[in-house]
Structure formats: C-alpha cells, structure tokens
PDB file of C-alpha atoms in Angstrom:
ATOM      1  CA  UNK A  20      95.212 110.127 103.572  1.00 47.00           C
ATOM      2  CA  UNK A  21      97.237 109.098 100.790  1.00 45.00           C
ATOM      3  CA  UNK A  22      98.664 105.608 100.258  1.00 49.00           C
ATOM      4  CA  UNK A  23     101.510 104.503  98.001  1.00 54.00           C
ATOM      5  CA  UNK A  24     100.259 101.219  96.830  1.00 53.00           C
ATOM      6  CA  UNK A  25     103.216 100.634  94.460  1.00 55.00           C
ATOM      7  CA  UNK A  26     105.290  99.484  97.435  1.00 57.00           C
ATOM      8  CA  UNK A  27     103.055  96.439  97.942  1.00 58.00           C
ATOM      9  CA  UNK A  28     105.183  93.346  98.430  1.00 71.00           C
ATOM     10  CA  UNK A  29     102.665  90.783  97.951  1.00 93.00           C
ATOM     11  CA  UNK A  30      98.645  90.091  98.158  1.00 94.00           C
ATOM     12  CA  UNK A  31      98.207  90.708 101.865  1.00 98.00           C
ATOM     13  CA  UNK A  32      99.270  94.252 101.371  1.00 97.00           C
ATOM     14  CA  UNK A  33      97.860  95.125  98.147  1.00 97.00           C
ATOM     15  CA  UNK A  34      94.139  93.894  99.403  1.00 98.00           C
ATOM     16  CA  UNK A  35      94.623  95.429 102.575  1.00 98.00           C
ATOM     17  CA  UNK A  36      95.152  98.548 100.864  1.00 97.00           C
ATOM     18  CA  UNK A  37      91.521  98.411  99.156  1.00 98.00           C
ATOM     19  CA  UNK A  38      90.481  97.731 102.913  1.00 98.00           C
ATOM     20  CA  UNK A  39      92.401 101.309 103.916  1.00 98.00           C
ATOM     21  CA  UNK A  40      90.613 102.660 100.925  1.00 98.00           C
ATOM     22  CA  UNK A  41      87.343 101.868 102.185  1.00 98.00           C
ATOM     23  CA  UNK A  42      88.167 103.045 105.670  1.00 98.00           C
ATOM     24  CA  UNK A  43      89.167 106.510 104.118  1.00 97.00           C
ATOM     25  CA  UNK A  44      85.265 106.653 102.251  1.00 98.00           C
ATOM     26  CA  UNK A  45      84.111 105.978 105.535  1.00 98.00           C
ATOM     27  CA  UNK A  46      86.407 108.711 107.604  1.00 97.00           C
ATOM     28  CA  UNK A  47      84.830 111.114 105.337  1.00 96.00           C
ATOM     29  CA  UNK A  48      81.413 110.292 105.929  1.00 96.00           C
ATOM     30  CA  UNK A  49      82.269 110.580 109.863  1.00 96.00           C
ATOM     31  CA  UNK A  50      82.159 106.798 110.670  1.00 97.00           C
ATOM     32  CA  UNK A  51      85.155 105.549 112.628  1.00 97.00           C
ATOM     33  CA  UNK A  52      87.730 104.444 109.841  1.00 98.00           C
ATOM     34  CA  UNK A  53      87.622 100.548 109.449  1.00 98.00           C
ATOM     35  CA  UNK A  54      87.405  98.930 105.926  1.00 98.00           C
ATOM     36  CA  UNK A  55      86.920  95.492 104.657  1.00 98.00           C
ATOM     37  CA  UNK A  56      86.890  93.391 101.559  1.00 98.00           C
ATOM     38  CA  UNK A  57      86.414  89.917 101.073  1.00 98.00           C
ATOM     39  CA  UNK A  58      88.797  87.903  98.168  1.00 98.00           C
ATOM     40  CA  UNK A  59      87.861  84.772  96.870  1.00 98.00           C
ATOM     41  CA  UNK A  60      90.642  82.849  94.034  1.00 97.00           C
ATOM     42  CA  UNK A  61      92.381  86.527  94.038  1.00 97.00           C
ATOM     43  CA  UNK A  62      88.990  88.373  93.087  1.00 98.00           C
ATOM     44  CA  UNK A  63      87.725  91.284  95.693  1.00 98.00           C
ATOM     45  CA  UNK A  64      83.953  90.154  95.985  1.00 98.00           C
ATOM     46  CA  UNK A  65      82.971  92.662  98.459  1.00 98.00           C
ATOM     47  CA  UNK A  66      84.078  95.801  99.521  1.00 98.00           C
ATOM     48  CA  UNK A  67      82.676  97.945 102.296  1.00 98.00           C
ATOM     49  CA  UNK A  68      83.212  99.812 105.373  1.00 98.00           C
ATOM     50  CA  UNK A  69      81.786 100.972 109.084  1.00 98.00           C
ATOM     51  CA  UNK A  70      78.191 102.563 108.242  1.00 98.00           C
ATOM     52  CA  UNK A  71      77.499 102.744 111.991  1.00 98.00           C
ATOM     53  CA  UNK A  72      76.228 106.260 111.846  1.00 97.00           C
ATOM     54  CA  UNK A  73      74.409 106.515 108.927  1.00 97.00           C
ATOM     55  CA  UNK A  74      72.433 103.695 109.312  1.00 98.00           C
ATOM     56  CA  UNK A  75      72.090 104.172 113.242  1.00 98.00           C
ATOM     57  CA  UNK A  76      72.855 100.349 113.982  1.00 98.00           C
ATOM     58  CA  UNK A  77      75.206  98.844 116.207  1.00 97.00           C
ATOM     59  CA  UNK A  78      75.720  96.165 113.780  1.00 98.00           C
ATOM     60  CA  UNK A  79      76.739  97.697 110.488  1.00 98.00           C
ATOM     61  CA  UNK A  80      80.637  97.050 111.087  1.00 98.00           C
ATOM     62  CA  UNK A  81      82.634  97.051 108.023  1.00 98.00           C
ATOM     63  CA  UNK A  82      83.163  93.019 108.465  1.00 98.00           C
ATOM     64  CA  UNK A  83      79.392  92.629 108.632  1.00 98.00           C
ATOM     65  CA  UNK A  84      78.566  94.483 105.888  1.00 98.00           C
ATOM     66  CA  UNK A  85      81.543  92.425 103.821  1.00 98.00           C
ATOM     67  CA  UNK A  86      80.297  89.097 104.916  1.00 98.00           C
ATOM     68  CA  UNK A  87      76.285  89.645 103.916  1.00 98.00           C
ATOM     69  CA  UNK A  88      77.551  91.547 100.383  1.00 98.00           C
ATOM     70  CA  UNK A  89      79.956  88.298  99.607  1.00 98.00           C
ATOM     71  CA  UNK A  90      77.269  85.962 100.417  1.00 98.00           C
ATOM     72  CA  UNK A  91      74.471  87.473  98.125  1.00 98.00           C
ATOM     73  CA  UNK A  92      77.481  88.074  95.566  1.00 98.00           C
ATOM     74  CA  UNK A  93      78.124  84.041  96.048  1.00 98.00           C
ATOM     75  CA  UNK A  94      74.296  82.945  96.584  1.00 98.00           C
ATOM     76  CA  UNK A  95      75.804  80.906  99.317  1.00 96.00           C
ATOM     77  CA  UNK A  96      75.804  81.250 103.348  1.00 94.00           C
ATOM     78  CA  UNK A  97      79.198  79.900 103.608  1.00 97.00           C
ATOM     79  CA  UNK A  98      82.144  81.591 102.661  1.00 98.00           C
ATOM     80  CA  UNK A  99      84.886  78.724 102.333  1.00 96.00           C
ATOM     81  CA  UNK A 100      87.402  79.591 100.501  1.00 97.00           C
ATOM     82  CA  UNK A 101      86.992  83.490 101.061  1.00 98.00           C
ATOM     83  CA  UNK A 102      89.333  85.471 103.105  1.00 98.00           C
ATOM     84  CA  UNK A 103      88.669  88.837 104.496  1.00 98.00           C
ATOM     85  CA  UNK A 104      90.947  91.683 104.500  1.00 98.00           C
ATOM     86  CA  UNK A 105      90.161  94.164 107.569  1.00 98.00           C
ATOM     87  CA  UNK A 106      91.828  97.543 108.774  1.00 98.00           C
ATOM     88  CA  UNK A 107      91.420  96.878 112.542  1.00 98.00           C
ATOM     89  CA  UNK A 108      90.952  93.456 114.273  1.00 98.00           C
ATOM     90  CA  UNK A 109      87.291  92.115 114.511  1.00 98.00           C
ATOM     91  CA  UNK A 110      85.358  92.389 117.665  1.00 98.00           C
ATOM     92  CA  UNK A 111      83.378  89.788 119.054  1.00 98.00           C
ATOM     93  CA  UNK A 112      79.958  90.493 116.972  1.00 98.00           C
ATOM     94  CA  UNK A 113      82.371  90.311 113.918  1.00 98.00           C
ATOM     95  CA  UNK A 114      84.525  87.359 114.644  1.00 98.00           C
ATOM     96  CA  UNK A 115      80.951  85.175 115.552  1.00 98.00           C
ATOM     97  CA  UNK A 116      79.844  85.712 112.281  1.00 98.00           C
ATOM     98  CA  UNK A 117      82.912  84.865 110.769  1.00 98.00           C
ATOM     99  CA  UNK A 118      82.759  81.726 112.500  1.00 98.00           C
ATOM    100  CA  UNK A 119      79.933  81.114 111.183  1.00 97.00           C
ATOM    101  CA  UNK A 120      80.127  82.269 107.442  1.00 98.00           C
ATOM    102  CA  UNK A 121      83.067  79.424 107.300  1.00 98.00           C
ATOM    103  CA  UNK A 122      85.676  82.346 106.638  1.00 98.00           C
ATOM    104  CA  UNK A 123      89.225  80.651 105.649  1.00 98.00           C
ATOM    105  CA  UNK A 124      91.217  83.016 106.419  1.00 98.00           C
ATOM    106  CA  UNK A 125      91.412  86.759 108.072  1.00 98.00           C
ATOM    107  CA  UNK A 126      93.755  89.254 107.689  1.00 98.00           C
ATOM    108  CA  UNK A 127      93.621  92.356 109.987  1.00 98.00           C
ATOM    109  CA  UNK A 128      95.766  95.230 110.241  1.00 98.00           C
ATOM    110  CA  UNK A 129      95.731  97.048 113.198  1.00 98.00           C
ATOM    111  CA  UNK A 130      94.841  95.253 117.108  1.00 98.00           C
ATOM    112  CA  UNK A 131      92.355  96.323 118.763  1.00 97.00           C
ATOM    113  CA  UNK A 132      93.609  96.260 122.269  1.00 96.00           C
ATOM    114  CA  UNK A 133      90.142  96.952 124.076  1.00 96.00           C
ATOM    115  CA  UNK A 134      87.830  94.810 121.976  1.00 96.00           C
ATOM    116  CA  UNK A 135      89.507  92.702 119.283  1.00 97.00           C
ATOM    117  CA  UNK A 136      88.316  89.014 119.363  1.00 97.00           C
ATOM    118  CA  UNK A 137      91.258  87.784 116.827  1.00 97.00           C
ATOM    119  CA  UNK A 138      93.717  87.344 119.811  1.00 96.00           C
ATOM    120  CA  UNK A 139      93.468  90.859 121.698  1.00 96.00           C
ATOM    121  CA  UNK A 140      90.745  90.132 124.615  1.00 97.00           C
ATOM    122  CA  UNK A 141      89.571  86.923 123.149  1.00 97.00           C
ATOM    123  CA  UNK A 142      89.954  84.910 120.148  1.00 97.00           C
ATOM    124  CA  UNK A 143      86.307  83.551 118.760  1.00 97.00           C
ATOM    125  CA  UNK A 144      88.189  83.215 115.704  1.00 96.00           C
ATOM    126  CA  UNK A 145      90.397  80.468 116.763  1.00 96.00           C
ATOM    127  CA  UNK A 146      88.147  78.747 119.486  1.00 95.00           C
ATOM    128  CA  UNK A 147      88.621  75.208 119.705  1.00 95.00           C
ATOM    129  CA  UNK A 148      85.099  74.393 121.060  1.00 95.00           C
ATOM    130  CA  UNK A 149      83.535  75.849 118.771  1.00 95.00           C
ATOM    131  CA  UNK A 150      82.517  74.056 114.876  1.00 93.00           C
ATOM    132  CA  UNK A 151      84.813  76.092 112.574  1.00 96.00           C
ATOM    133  CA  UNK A 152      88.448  77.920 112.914  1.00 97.00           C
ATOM    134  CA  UNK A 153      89.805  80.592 110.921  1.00 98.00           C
ATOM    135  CA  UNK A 154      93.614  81.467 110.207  1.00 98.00           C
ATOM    136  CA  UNK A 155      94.874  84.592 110.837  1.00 98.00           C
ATOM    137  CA  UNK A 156      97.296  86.856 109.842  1.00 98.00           C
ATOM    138  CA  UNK A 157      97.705  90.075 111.586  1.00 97.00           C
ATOM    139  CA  UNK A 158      99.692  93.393 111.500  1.00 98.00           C
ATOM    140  CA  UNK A 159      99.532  93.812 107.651  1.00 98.00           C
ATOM    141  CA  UNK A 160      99.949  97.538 107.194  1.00 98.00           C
ATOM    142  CA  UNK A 161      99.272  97.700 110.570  1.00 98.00           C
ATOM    143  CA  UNK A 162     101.318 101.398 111.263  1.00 98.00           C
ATOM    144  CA  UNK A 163      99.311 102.716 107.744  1.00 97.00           C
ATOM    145  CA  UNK A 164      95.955 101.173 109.592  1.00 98.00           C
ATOM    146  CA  UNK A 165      96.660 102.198 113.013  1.00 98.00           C
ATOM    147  CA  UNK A 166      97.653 105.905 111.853  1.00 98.00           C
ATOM    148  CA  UNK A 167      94.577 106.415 110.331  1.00 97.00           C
ATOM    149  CA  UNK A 168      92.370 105.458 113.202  1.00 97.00           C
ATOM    150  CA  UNK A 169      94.629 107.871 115.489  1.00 97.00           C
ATOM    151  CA  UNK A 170      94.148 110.786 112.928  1.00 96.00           C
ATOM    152  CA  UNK A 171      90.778 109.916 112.669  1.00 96.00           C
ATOM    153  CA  UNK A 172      90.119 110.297 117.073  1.00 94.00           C
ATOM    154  CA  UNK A 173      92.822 113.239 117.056  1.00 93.00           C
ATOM    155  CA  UNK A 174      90.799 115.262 114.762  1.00 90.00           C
ATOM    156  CA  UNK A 175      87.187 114.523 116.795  1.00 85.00           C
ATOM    157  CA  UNK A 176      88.733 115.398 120.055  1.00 87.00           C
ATOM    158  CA  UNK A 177      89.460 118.895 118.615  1.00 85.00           C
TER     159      UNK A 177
END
C-alpha cells in the first residue's frame, strides 16, 4: 500500500505516516499490520512494528517494541516528553506500559473496538487512580490505518 505523504497537514500526520510505514514492513512479513514510532523534540527515536509471529511472543506489539527501543536509545526508563505515534489504538498490555514509561502523549489512528484501552473498552491511559496520565489524540489517518488492517484480514480469509 502506497501512501501520499505530501498531503500531510501537520506533525500528527506526517509521524503517523512512518507508523503506517512500519505497519506495511510488518504486513509483509505476515504480522497483523500495526506500526509505531516514538518522537521526542520532533526527532523519531524509535521505530518498529508487531513482531508477534516471528518472535512467537504475545508481547512483541509494535508499542512494546517502541517503548523498550526509545528507552535504551534515551538510557532512561521514563519517557517524559516522548509521544508515540501508533496505527491502531493500544490494548491493555500496551497502554500499562505506557503508563508506566511516563508517555506524554499518544497518538493512535485507528480504534480498536474489541480491545483498545485508549477509550474503546477501557482507558488505562487516562485512569485517574492510577500515578501517571497520558493525552491522547485519536483518529489521525485513521481511514489510511483502518484500510490497511481490513486489507490485511481480507486477504488471510482468502
């Protein structure tokens, strides 16, 4: 899939586009299309996406991946100051971590209806009890992210 990226109206779009970039390297390798990168002061620090499959654990979602490659990249545990472009809202797993990594800011694409902790089912995100809140900003690119997932199911179903 093939993305136009000189019609990007500000930052949002244009990172999330490097996030839709990773999820096509990872629809090619047969994972389920999700890409993230993390941006700290207007600088991609990490970029990654779903290696479910190829390394046969639960855990390696695209956000995970992001978070532990911006932390060694920073030498730091926290990410303050970092926010982190995704192609489909975080679930749970994800959105704990995030919590915990001191993310400022997320910015997902595409809801995830069934599992997304950002405001779908839940938000961890945004949880008042808990130590650390993140803003959010979803739906960037969300029919660009939300196509490619479809394409991506459509095509394993055949």
């Amino acid at each position: 899939m093939v993305f136009d990226r000189s019609v990007c109206s500000n930052d949002d779009e244009r990172f999330m586009f490097e996030a839709l970039s990773e999820a096509g390297s990872a629809a090619a390798a047969g994972e389920v299309p999700v890409g993230a990168v993390v941006v700290r002061e207007g600088e991609i620090i990490a970029r990654t996406h779903n290696l479910v499959e190829t390394m046969k654990s639960s855990s390696a979602h695209a956000e995970m991946l992001a978070l532990d490659a911006a932390e060694r990249y920073l030498g730091a545990k926290w990410l303050t100051g970092c926010t982190l472009y995704v192609t489909l809202e975080p679930c749970s797993m994800c959105a704990g971590a995030m919590v915990l990594a001191r993310i400022q800011r997320l910015v997902f694409g595409a809801s995830d209806p069934k599992a997304g902790a950002c405001g779908s089912v839940s938000n961890i995100a945004c949880d008042s009890r808990l130590n650390h809140r993140i803003e959010i900003t979803s739906g960037v690119l969300e029919e660009e992210c939300s196509r490619m997932l479809k394409d991506f199911f459509r095509a394993k179903r055949r």
